[in-house]
mmCIF file of N, CA and C in Angstrom:
data_model
loop_
_atom_site.group_PDB
_atom_site.id
_atom_site.type_symbol
_atom_site.label_atom_id
_atom_site.label_comp_id
_atom_site.label_asym_id
_atom_site.label_seq_id
_atom_site.Cartn_x
_atom_site.Cartn_y
_atom_site.Cartn_z
ATOM 1 N N MET A 31 1.682 -60.864 1.991
ATOM 2 C CA MET A 31 1.552 -59.387 2.076
ATOM 3 C C MET A 31 2.473 -58.936 1.312
ATOM 4 N N GLU A 32 2.313 -58.339 0.148
ATOM 5 C CA GLU A 32 3.129 -57.488 -0.682
ATOM 6 C C GLU A 32 3.072 -56.148 -0.478
ATOM 7 N N GLN A 33 4.149 -55.534 -0.127
ATOM 8 C CA GLN A 33 4.061 -54.002 -0.011
ATOM 9 C C GLN A 33 5.125 -53.401 -0.924
ATOM 10 N N ALA A 34 4.663 -52.377 -1.510
ATOM 11 C CA ALA A 34 5.577 -51.666 -2.526
ATOM 12 C C ALA A 34 6.707 -50.941 -1.744
ATOM 13 N N VAL A 35 7.698 -51.275 -2.220
ATOM 14 C CA VAL A 35 9.029 -50.469 -1.668
ATOM 15 C C VAL A 35 9.389 -49.602 -2.339
ATOM 16 N N THR A 36 9.548 -48.293 -1.812
ATOM 17 C CA THR A 36 9.875 -47.038 -2.719
ATOM 18 C C THR A 36 11.196 -46.764 -2.125
ATOM 19 N N ASN A 37 11.834 -46.105 -3.001
ATOM 20 C CA ASN A 37 13.253 -45.351 -2.888
ATOM 21 C C ASN A 37 13.033 -44.277 -1.656
ATOM 22 N N ARG A 38 13.846 -44.190 -0.738
ATOM 23 C CA ARG A 38 13.868 -43.438 0.384
ATOM 24 C C ARG A 38 14.206 -41.803 -0.084
ATOM 25 N N GLY A 39 14.853 -41.936 -1.288
ATOM 26 C CA GLY A 39 15.286 -40.555 -1.662
ATOM 27 C C GLY A 39 13.717 -39.914 -2.431
ATOM 28 N N THR A 40 13.048 -40.867 -2.942
ATOM 29 C CA THR A 40 11.688 -40.111 -3.433
ATOM 30 C C THR A 40 10.695 -39.708 -2.265
ATOM 31 N N LEU A 41 10.763 -40.428 -1.347
ATOM 32 C CA LEU A 41 10.014 -39.745 -0.015
ATOM 33 C C LEU A 41 10.447 -38.399 0.571
ATOM 34 N N LEU A 42 11.755 -38.341 0.341
ATOM 35 C CA LEU A 42 12.384 -36.973 0.919
ATOM 36 C C LEU A 42 12.191 -35.902 -0.191
ATOM 37 N N ALA A 43 12.213 -36.018 -1.274
ATOM 38 C CA ALA A 43 12.167 -35.063 -2.328
ATOM 39 C C ALA A 43 10.840 -34.452 -2.470
ATOM 40 N N PRO A 44 10.734 -33.116 -2.434
ATOM 41 C CA PRO A 44 9.278 -32.742 -3.004
ATOM 42 C C PRO A 44 8.868 -32.927 -4.391
ATOM 43 N N ASP A 45 7.631 -33.018 -4.586
ATOM 44 C CA ASP A 45 7.361 -33.116 -5.760
ATOM 45 C C ASP A 45 7.344 -31.895 -6.618
ATOM 46 N N LYS A 46 7.967 -32.102 -7.961
ATOM 47 C CA LYS A 46 8.075 -30.788 -8.836
ATOM 48 C C LYS A 46 6.553 -30.167 -9.255
ATOM 49 N N ALA A 47 5.691 -30.794 -9.219
ATOM 50 C CA ALA A 47 4.270 -30.380 -9.512
ATOM 51 C C ALA A 47 3.624 -29.262 -8.344
ATOM 52 N N ALA A 48 3.938 -30.034 -7.275
ATOM 53 C CA ALA A 48 3.722 -29.391 -5.868
ATOM 54 C C ALA A 48 4.325 -28.194 -5.582
ATOM 55 N N THR A 49 5.820 -28.444 -5.906
ATOM 56 C CA THR A 49 6.589 -27.163 -5.688
ATOM 57 C C THR A 49 6.128 -26.007 -6.512
ATOM 58 N N SER A 50 6.037 -26.186 -7.797
ATOM 59 C CA SER A 50 5.576 -25.238 -8.904
ATOM 60 C C SER A 50 4.192 -24.662 -8.447
ATOM 61 N N ARG A 51 3.337 -25.529 -8.060
ATOM 62 C CA ARG A 51 1.915 -25.023 -7.622
ATOM 63 C C ARG A 51 2.135 -24.069 -6.444
ATOM 64 N N GLY A 52 3.141 -24.411 -5.573
ATOM 65 C CA GLY A 52 3.240 -23.586 -4.396
ATOM 66 C C GLY A 52 3.828 -22.242 -4.697
ATOM 67 N N ARG A 53 4.937 -22.088 -5.672
ATOM 68 C CA ARG A 53 5.280 -20.917 -6.004
ATOM 69 C C ARG A 53 4.286 -20.067 -6.818
ATOM 70 N N ARG A 54 3.412 -20.797 -7.556
ATOM 71 C CA ARG A 54 2.283 -20.107 -8.351
ATOM 72 C C ARG A 54 1.215 -19.722 -7.560
ATOM 73 N N ILE A 55 0.983 -20.211 -6.343
ATOM 74 C CA ILE A 55 -0.073 -19.578 -5.405
ATOM 75 C C ILE A 55 0.660 -18.417 -4.880
ATOM 76 N N SER A 56 1.781 -18.486 -4.487
ATOM 77 C CA SER A 56 2.487 -17.532 -3.560
ATOM 78 C C SER A 56 2.513 -16.302 -4.537
ATOM 79 N N LEU A 57 3.052 -16.348 -5.807
ATOM 80 C CA LEU A 57 3.171 -15.143 -6.762
ATOM 81 C C LEU A 57 1.728 -14.725 -6.826
ATOM 82 N N GLU A 58 0.579 -15.419 -6.807
ATOM 83 C CA GLU A 58 -0.769 -14.892 -6.993
ATOM 84 C C GLU A 58 -1.348 -14.242 -5.729
ATOM 85 N N LEU A 59 -0.793 -14.764 -4.769
ATOM 86 C CA LEU A 59 -1.048 -14.220 -3.513
ATOM 87 C C LEU A 59 -0.390 -12.651 -3.399
ATOM 88 N N LEU A 60 0.824 -12.530 -3.870
ATOM 89 C CA LEU A 60 1.565 -11.371 -3.805
ATOM 90 C C LEU A 60 0.892 -10.278 -4.862
ATOM 91 N N VAL A 61 0.538 -10.936 -5.869
ATOM 92 C CA VAL A 61 0.026 -9.970 -7.155
ATOM 93 C C VAL A 61 -1.358 -9.425 -6.552
ATOM 94 N N VAL A 62 -2.286 -10.357 -6.098
ATOM 95 C CA VAL A 62 -3.560 -9.870 -5.493
ATOM 96 C C VAL A 62 -3.500 -8.836 -4.385
ATOM 97 N N SER A 63 -2.530 -9.015 -3.459
ATOM 98 C CA SER A 63 -2.442 -8.228 -2.330
ATOM 99 C C SER A 63 -1.890 -6.946 -2.835
ATOM 100 N N PHE A 64 -1.026 -6.782 -3.682
ATOM 101 C CA PHE A 64 -0.339 -5.785 -4.370
ATOM 102 C C PHE A 64 -1.332 -4.860 -4.899
ATOM 103 N N VAL A 65 -2.146 -5.407 -5.914
ATOM 104 C CA VAL A 65 -3.040 -4.913 -6.640
ATOM 105 C C VAL A 65 -4.063 -4.159 -5.558
ATOM 106 N N GLY A 66 -4.677 -5.102 -4.692
ATOM 107 C CA GLY A 66 -5.657 -4.716 -3.790
ATOM 108 C C GLY A 66 -5.427 -3.492 -2.829
ATOM 109 N N ASP A 67 -3.891 -3.439 -2.630
ATOM 110 C CA ASP A 67 -3.598 -2.496 -1.611
ATOM 111 C C ASP A 67 -3.393 -0.938 -2.490
ATOM 112 N N ILE A 68 -3.028 -1.109 -3.931
ATOM 113 C CA ILE A 68 -3.238 -0.018 -4.805
ATOM 114 C C ILE A 68 -4.539 0.727 -4.769
ATOM 115 N N ILE A 69 -5.703 -0.446 -4.858
ATOM 116 C CA ILE A 69 -7.225 0.067 -5.014
ATOM 117 C C ILE A 69 -7.548 0.576 -3.898
ATOM 118 N N VAL A 70 -7.233 -0.102 -2.693
ATOM 119 C CA VAL A 70 -7.717 0.546 -1.412
ATOM 120 C C VAL A 70 -7.244 1.706 -1.149
ATOM 121 N N THR A 71 -5.838 2.146 -1.261
ATOM 122 C CA THR A 71 -5.318 3.239 -0.982
ATOM 123 C C THR A 71 -5.896 4.325 -2.013
ATOM 124 N N LEU A 72 -6.150 4.125 -3.203
ATOM 125 C CA LEU A 72 -6.813 5.086 -3.954
ATOM 126 C C LEU A 72 -8.083 5.717 -3.670
ATOM 127 N N LEU A 73 -8.994 4.177 -3.369
ATOM 128 C CA LEU A 73 -10.469 4.670 -2.996
ATOM 129 C C LEU A 73 -10.425 5.378 -1.585
ATOM 130 N N ALA A 74 -9.410 5.256 -0.477
ATOM 131 C CA ALA A 74 -9.413 5.704 0.655
ATOM 132 C C ALA A 74 -9.234 7.171 0.553
ATOM 133 N N LEU A 75 -8.169 7.338 -0.290
ATOM 134 C CA LEU A 75 -7.810 8.854 -0.420
ATOM 135 C C LEU A 75 -8.872 9.635 -1.168
ATOM 136 N N SER A 76 -9.531 8.967 -2.256
ATOM 137 C CA SER A 76 -10.734 9.623 -2.916
ATOM 138 C C SER A 76 -11.928 9.812 -1.974
ATOM 139 N N ALA A 77 -12.189 8.798 -1.269
ATOM 140 C CA ALA A 77 -13.176 9.093 -0.262
ATOM 141 C C ALA A 77 -12.901 10.242 0.679
ATOM 142 N N SER A 78 -11.806 10.319 1.194
ATOM 143 C CA SER A 78 -11.578 11.373 2.264
ATOM 144 C C SER A 78 -11.650 12.755 1.503
ATOM 145 N N SER A 79 -11.168 12.855 0.383
ATOM 146 C CA SER A 79 -11.317 14.165 -0.329
ATOM 147 C C SER A 79 -12.697 14.337 -0.672
ATOM 148 N N TRP A 80 -13.222 13.534 -0.992
ATOM 149 C CA TRP A 80 -14.831 13.613 -1.370
ATOM 150 C C TRP A 80 -15.696 14.000 -0.141
ATOM 151 N N LEU A 81 -15.234 13.549 1.000
ATOM 152 C CA LEU A 81 -15.862 13.759 2.307
ATOM 153 C C LEU A 81 -15.596 15.389 2.717
ATOM 154 N N ARG A 82 -14.449 15.588 2.500
ATOM 155 C CA ARG A 82 -13.888 16.964 2.911
ATOM 156 C C ARG A 82 -14.576 18.028 1.954
ATOM 157 N N PHE A 83 -14.924 17.736 0.396
ATOM 158 C CA PHE A 83 -15.168 18.882 -0.406
ATOM 159 C C PHE A 83 -16.550 18.686 -0.806
ATOM 160 N N GLU A 84 -17.347 17.572 -0.671
ATOM 161 C CA GLU A 84 -18.594 17.437 -1.333
ATOM 162 C C GLU A 84 -19.520 17.012 -0.368
ATOM 163 N N SER A 85 -19.177 16.602 0.850
ATOM 164 C CA SER A 85 -20.315 16.071 1.890
ATOM 165 C C SER A 85 -20.578 17.434 2.664
ATOM 166 N N PRO A 86 -21.504 17.386 3.669
ATOM 167 C CA PRO A 86 -21.775 18.470 4.569
ATOM 168 C C PRO A 86 -20.617 18.968 5.367
ATOM 169 N N LEU A 87 -19.592 18.265 5.039
ATOM 170 C CA LEU A 87 -18.379 18.753 6.005
ATOM 171 C C LEU A 87 -17.601 20.103 5.104
ATOM 172 N N ALA A 88 -18.069 20.287 3.959
ATOM 173 C CA ALA A 88 -17.404 21.291 3.141
ATOM 174 C C ALA A 88 -17.940 22.641 3.767
ATOM 175 N N ALA A 89 -19.021 22.733 4.652
ATOM 176 C CA ALA A 89 -19.242 24.088 5.107
ATOM 177 C C ALA A 89 -18.316 24.471 6.149
ATOM 178 N N TRP A 90 -17.531 23.525 6.764
ATOM 179 C CA TRP A 90 -16.467 24.009 7.622
ATOM 180 C C TRP A 90 -15.220 24.296 7.196
ATOM 181 N N GLY A 91 -14.702 24.989 7.950
ATOM 182 C CA GLY A 91 -13.310 25.499 7.315
ATOM 183 C C GLY A 91 -13.361 26.604 6.153
ATOM 184 N N VAL A 92 -12.306 26.993 5.681
ATOM 185 C CA VAL A 92 -12.258 28.228 4.779
ATOM 186 C C VAL A 92 -12.141 27.777 3.422
ATOM 187 N N GLY A 93 -13.143 28.248 2.628
ATOM 188 C CA GLY A 93 -12.963 28.301 1.161
ATOM 189 C C GLY A 93 -13.159 26.906 0.690
ATOM 190 N N ALA A 94 -13.483 26.039 1.464
ATOM 191 C CA ALA A 94 -13.745 24.645 1.051
ATOM 192 C C ALA A 94 -15.033 24.355 -0.077
ATOM 193 N N SER A 95 -15.851 25.285 0.060
ATOM 194 C CA SER A 95 -17.035 25.305 -0.932
ATOM 195 C C SER A 95 -16.619 25.482 -2.296
ATOM 196 N N SER A 96 -15.527 26.254 -2.523
ATOM 197 C CA SER A 96 -15.311 26.733 -3.739
ATOM 198 C C SER A 96 -14.240 25.502 -4.396
ATOM 199 N N MET A 97 -13.916 24.642 -3.685
ATOM 200 C CA MET A 97 -13.088 23.596 -4.274
ATOM 201 C C MET A 97 -13.835 22.425 -4.994
ATOM 202 N N HIS A 98 -13.421 21.596 -5.782
ATOM 203 C CA HIS A 98 -13.988 20.390 -6.066
ATOM 204 C C HIS A 98 -13.193 19.276 -5.618
ATOM 205 N N TRP A 99 -13.640 18.181 -5.385
ATOM 206 C CA TRP A 99 -12.818 17.069 -4.651
ATOM 207 C C TRP A 99 -11.798 16.424 -5.967
ATOM 208 N N THR A 100 -12.106 16.483 -7.076
ATOM 209 C CA THR A 100 -11.138 15.901 -8.193
ATOM 210 C C THR A 100 -9.952 16.903 -8.411
ATOM 211 N N SER A 101 -9.986 18.047 -7.802
ATOM 212 C CA SER A 101 -8.871 18.882 -7.760
ATOM 213 C C SER A 101 -7.631 18.239 -7.223
ATOM 214 N N TYR A 102 -7.989 17.379 -6.205
ATOM 215 C CA TYR A 102 -6.887 16.753 -5.440
ATOM 216 C C TYR A 102 -6.319 15.335 -6.128
ATOM 217 N N ARG A 103 -6.472 15.354 -7.660
ATOM 218 C CA ARG A 103 -5.988 13.967 -8.129
ATOM 219 C C ARG A 103 -4.560 13.678 -8.034
ATOM 220 N N GLY A 104 -3.571 14.937 -8.006
ATOM 221 C CA GLY A 104 -2.162 14.794 -7.948
ATOM 222 C C GLY A 104 -1.911 14.178 -6.550
ATOM 223 N N HIS A 105 -2.563 14.856 -5.404
ATOM 224 C CA HIS A 105 -2.178 14.378 -4.163
ATOM 225 C C HIS A 105 -2.721 13.089 -3.884
ATOM 226 N N ILE A 106 -3.692 12.562 -4.420
ATOM 227 C CA ILE A 106 -4.302 11.056 -4.397
ATOM 228 C C ILE A 106 -3.464 10.163 -4.921
ATOM 229 N N LEU A 107 -2.860 10.510 -6.273
ATOM 230 C CA LEU A 107 -1.888 9.710 -6.957
ATOM 231 C C LEU A 107 -0.327 9.754 -6.168
ATOM 232 N N LEU A 108 -0.067 10.728 -5.711
ATOM 233 C CA LEU A 108 1.111 10.862 -4.845
ATOM 234 C C LEU A 108 1.023 10.080 -3.594
ATOM 235 N N GLY A 109 -0.133 10.361 -2.837
ATOM 236 C CA GLY A 109 -0.175 9.454 -1.716
ATOM 237 C C GLY A 109 -0.125 8.020 -1.968
ATOM 238 N N SER A 110 -1.006 7.453 -2.908
ATOM 239 C CA SER A 110 -0.941 6.117 -3.309
ATOM 240 C C SER A 110 0.450 5.566 -3.813
ATOM 241 N N ALA A 111 1.140 6.332 -4.512
ATOM 242 C CA ALA A 111 2.625 5.691 -4.838
ATOM 243 C C ALA A 111 3.477 5.794 -3.648
ATOM 244 N N LEU A 112 3.211 6.761 -3.094
ATOM 245 C CA LEU A 112 4.174 6.806 -1.927
ATOM 246 C C LEU A 112 3.959 5.718 -0.929
ATOM 247 N N PHE A 113 2.564 5.357 -0.717
ATOM 248 C CA PHE A 113 2.246 4.099 0.103
ATOM 249 C C PHE A 113 2.830 2.969 -0.329
ATOM 250 N N ILE A 114 2.520 2.731 -1.683
ATOM 251 C CA ILE A 114 3.065 1.364 -2.213
ATOM 252 C C ILE A 114 4.668 1.436 -2.318
ATOM 253 N N PHE A 115 5.286 2.589 -2.488
ATOM 254 C CA PHE A 115 6.885 2.649 -2.466
ATOM 255 C C PHE A 115 7.329 2.224 -0.970
ATOM 256 N N LEU A 116 6.737 2.694 0.018
ATOM 257 C CA LEU A 116 6.935 2.469 1.318
ATOM 258 C C LEU A 116 6.697 0.925 1.706
ATOM 259 N N SER A 117 5.544 0.489 1.248
ATOM 260 C CA SER A 117 5.358 -1.007 1.504
ATOM 261 C C SER A 117 6.425 -1.656 0.858
ATOM 262 N N LEU A 118 6.829 -1.458 -0.392
ATOM 263 C CA LEU A 118 7.848 -2.266 -0.980
ATOM 264 C C LEU A 118 9.123 -2.126 -0.366
ATOM 265 N N HIS A 119 9.612 -0.674 -0.010
ATOM 266 C CA HIS A 119 10.752 -0.628 0.932
ATOM 267 C C HIS A 119 10.710 -1.437 2.327
ATOM 268 N N PHE A 120 9.622 -1.607 2.916
ATOM 269 C CA PHE A 120 9.708 -2.358 4.165
ATOM 270 C C PHE A 120 9.384 -3.772 3.743
ATOM 271 N N ARG A 121 9.326 -4.359 2.625
ATOM 272 C CA ARG A 121 9.291 -5.628 2.247
ATOM 273 C C ARG A 121 7.946 -6.377 2.638
ATOM 274 N N ILE A 122 6.895 -5.606 2.545
ATOM 275 C CA ILE A 122 5.671 -6.190 2.986
ATOM 276 C C ILE A 122 4.987 -7.339 1.969
ATOM 277 N N TYR A 123 5.609 -7.069 0.711
ATOM 278 C CA TYR A 123 5.081 -8.066 -0.506
ATOM 279 C C TYR A 123 6.074 -9.192 -0.503
ATOM 280 N N SER A 124 6.573 -9.946 0.539
ATOM 281 C CA SER A 124 7.211 -11.066 0.337
ATOM 282 C C SER A 124 6.496 -12.129 1.012
ATOM 283 N N VAL A 125 6.821 -13.376 0.783
ATOM 284 C CA VAL A 125 5.960 -14.409 1.063
ATOM 285 C C VAL A 125 6.113 -14.672 2.598
ATOM 286 N N PRO A 126 7.561 -14.629 3.267
ATOM 287 C CA PRO A 126 7.546 -15.078 4.586
ATOM 288 C C PRO A 126 6.725 -13.921 5.447
ATOM 289 N N MET A 127 6.755 -12.698 4.948
ATOM 290 C CA MET A 127 6.226 -11.498 5.690
ATOM 291 C C MET A 127 4.572 -11.774 5.585
ATOM 292 N N MET A 128 4.065 -12.339 4.218
ATOM 293 C CA MET A 128 2.626 -12.506 4.221
ATOM 294 C C MET A 128 2.126 -13.654 4.968
ATOM 295 N N LEU A 129 3.065 -14.543 5.338
ATOM 296 C CA LEU A 129 2.328 -15.650 6.150
ATOM 297 C C LEU A 129 2.585 -15.587 7.786
ATOM 298 N N ARG A 130 3.124 -14.544 8.164
ATOM 299 C CA ARG A 130 3.271 -14.186 9.603
ATOM 300 C C ARG A 130 2.331 -12.826 9.820
ATOM 301 N N PHE A 131 0.991 -13.221 10.357
ATOM 302 C CA PHE A 131 0.252 -11.969 10.406
ATOM 303 C C PHE A 131 0.750 -10.938 11.565
ATOM 304 N N ARG A 132 1.207 -11.299 12.634
ATOM 305 C CA ARG A 132 1.702 -10.355 13.564
ATOM 306 C C ARG A 132 2.781 -9.549 13.075
ATOM 307 N N LEU A 133 3.772 -10.121 12.513
ATOM 308 C CA LEU A 133 4.768 -9.348 11.835
ATOM 309 C C LEU A 133 4.360 -8.427 10.781
ATOM 310 N N LEU A 134 3.313 -9.122 10.002
ATOM 311 C CA LEU A 134 2.842 -8.079 8.696
ATOM 312 C C LEU A 134 2.136 -6.992 9.437
ATOM 313 N N LEU A 135 1.202 -7.085 10.368
ATOM 314 C CA LEU A 135 0.475 -6.136 11.065
ATOM 315 C C LEU A 135 1.537 -5.180 11.618
ATOM 316 N N ALA A 136 2.546 -5.378 12.413
ATOM 317 C CA ALA A 136 3.390 -4.498 13.001
ATOM 318 C C ALA A 136 4.436 -3.593 11.876
ATOM 319 N N THR A 137 4.583 -4.331 10.662
ATOM 320 C CA THR A 137 5.160 -3.680 9.640
ATOM 321 C C THR A 137 4.358 -2.703 8.872
ATOM 322 N N LEU A 138 3.060 -3.192 8.806
ATOM 323 C CA LEU A 138 1.903 -2.349 8.175
ATOM 324 C C LEU A 138 1.685 -1.153 8.952
ATOM 325 N N LEU A 139 1.708 -1.169 10.292
ATOM 326 C CA LEU A 139 1.615 -0.081 11.163
ATOM 327 C C LEU A 139 2.632 0.896 11.077
ATOM 328 N N LYS A 140 3.827 0.287 11.095
ATOM 329 C CA LYS A 140 5.014 1.203 10.578
ATOM 330 C C LYS A 140 5.034 2.017 9.347
ATOM 331 N N VAL A 141 4.649 1.275 8.431
ATOM 332 C CA VAL A 141 4.517 1.904 6.992
ATOM 333 C C VAL A 141 3.480 2.982 7.043
ATOM 334 N N ALA A 142 2.212 2.702 7.842
ATOM 335 C CA ALA A 142 1.358 3.534 7.902
ATOM 336 C C ALA A 142 1.779 4.765 8.566
ATOM 337 N N CYS A 143 2.404 4.820 9.699
ATOM 338 C CA CYS A 143 3.064 5.895 10.245
ATOM 339 C C CYS A 143 4.029 6.848 9.814
ATOM 340 N N VAL A 144 4.974 6.024 8.828
ATOM 341 C CA VAL A 144 5.900 6.768 8.017
ATOM 342 C C VAL A 144 5.049 7.446 6.913
ATOM 343 N N TRP A 145 4.139 6.835 6.209
ATOM 344 C CA TRP A 145 3.331 7.488 5.226
ATOM 345 C C TRP A 145 2.791 8.554 5.722
ATOM 346 N N VAL A 146 1.971 8.670 6.693
ATOM 347 C CA VAL A 146 1.275 9.878 7.267
ATOM 348 C C VAL A 146 2.217 11.075 7.337
ATOM 349 N N VAL A 147 3.264 10.886 7.920
ATOM 350 C CA VAL A 147 4.231 11.898 8.179
ATOM 351 C C VAL A 147 5.032 12.330 6.791
ATOM 352 N N SER A 148 5.196 11.536 6.090
ATOM 353 C CA SER A 148 5.674 11.812 4.796
ATOM 354 C C SER A 148 4.799 12.626 3.798
ATOM 355 N N TYR A 149 3.620 12.017 3.786
ATOM 356 C CA TYR A 149 2.585 12.611 2.874
ATOM 357 C C TYR A 149 2.208 14.047 3.317
ATOM 358 N N ILE A 150 2.067 14.144 4.541
ATOM 359 C CA ILE A 150 1.984 15.599 5.094
ATOM 360 C C ILE A 150 3.019 16.462 4.681
ATOM 361 N N ALA A 151 4.246 15.850 4.968
ATOM 362 C CA ALA A 151 5.443 16.830 4.632
ATOM 363 C C ALA A 151 5.504 17.054 3.227
ATOM 364 N N LEU A 152 5.386 16.181 2.362
ATOM 365 C CA LEU A 152 5.307 16.334 0.750
ATOM 366 C C LEU A 152 4.295 17.128 0.366
ATOM 367 N N ALA A 153 3.060 16.974 1.005
ATOM 368 C CA ALA A 153 2.041 18.033 0.585
ATOM 369 C C ALA A 153 2.342 19.440 0.977
ATOM 370 N N TYR A 154 2.940 19.680 2.107
ATOM 371 C CA TYR A 154 3.257 20.986 2.470
ATOM 372 C C TYR A 154 4.453 21.455 1.839
ATOM 373 N N LEU A 155 5.395 20.559 1.450
ATOM 374 C CA LEU A 155 6.540 21.052 0.558
ATOM 375 C C LEU A 155 6.151 21.739 -0.812
ATOM 376 N N LEU A 156 5.334 20.860 -1.441
ATOM 377 C CA LEU A 156 5.048 21.052 -2.584
ATOM 378 C C LEU A 156 3.784 22.123 -2.790
ATOM 379 N N ARG A 157 3.485 22.717 -2.077
ATOM 380 C CA ARG A 157 2.539 23.989 -2.381
ATOM 381 C C ARG A 157 2.959 24.830 -3.344
ATOM 382 N N PHE A 158 2.395 25.155 -4.167
ATOM 383 C CA PHE A 158 3.021 26.087 -5.267
ATOM 384 C C PHE A 158 2.284 27.343 -5.305
ATOM 385 N N ASP A 159 1.109 27.531 -4.375
ATOM 386 C CA ASP A 159 0.706 28.897 -4.236
ATOM 387 C C ASP A 159 1.235 29.665 -3.209
ATOM 388 N N GLN A 160 2.374 29.262 -2.475
ATOM 389 C CA GLN A 160 3.225 30.218 -1.460
ATOM 390 C C GLN A 160 3.887 31.097 -2.491
ATOM 391 N N PRO A 161 4.409 32.185 -1.714
ATOM 392 C CA PRO A 161 5.092 33.345 -2.618
ATOM 393 C C PRO A 161 6.346 32.710 -2.810
ATOM 394 N N VAL A 162 7.032 31.716 -1.807
ATOM 395 C CA VAL A 162 8.431 31.359 -1.948
ATOM 396 C C VAL A 162 8.307 29.700 -1.738
ATOM 397 N N SER A 163 8.522 28.840 -2.632
ATOM 398 C CA SER A 163 8.487 27.529 -2.492
ATOM 399 C C SER A 163 9.452 27.454 -1.252
ATOM 400 N N ARG A 164 8.747 26.226 -0.461
ATOM 401 C CA ARG A 164 9.424 25.686 0.693
ATOM 402 C C ARG A 164 10.652 24.723 0.369
ATOM 403 N N LEU A 165 10.889 24.456 -0.855
ATOM 404 C CA LEU A 165 11.856 23.679 -1.117
ATOM 405 C C LEU A 165 13.405 24.424 -1.195
ATOM 406 N N TYR A 166 13.106 25.799 -1.234
ATOM 407 C CA TYR A 166 14.167 26.702 -1.187
ATOM 408 C C TYR A 166 14.455 27.377 0.051
ATOM 409 N N VAL A 167 13.769 27.295 0.901
ATOM 410 C CA VAL A 167 13.909 27.955 2.278
ATOM 411 C C VAL A 167 14.939 27.446 3.122
#
């Protein structure tokens, strides 16, 4: 019986091709999730403003029928940029975070709560139709 004897160091060291493949897959995972989050955030905010101003819900409230849903493009872009900034700040787009579902879900809920409060606050502060801007009060 002839068995091949290998050096113990080669058994313990990771293969360079496998290491680079793992890094490439993790980079692809991060890029796809980042772009996917941007698209989902834009679509969710666009759909919510469409529901408010173009669907039968437009009959509710004051003056909603005179508005068009595309007039909220600035708010949609601001909300999407704010969500992505907060996601980057809470380090959602890191490989260890992506591989731990419960930790990712808890962090994502934190980001969503902070985003809702800050989005409403920024939209309230940046109203330009008020007699005095709220930034100077």
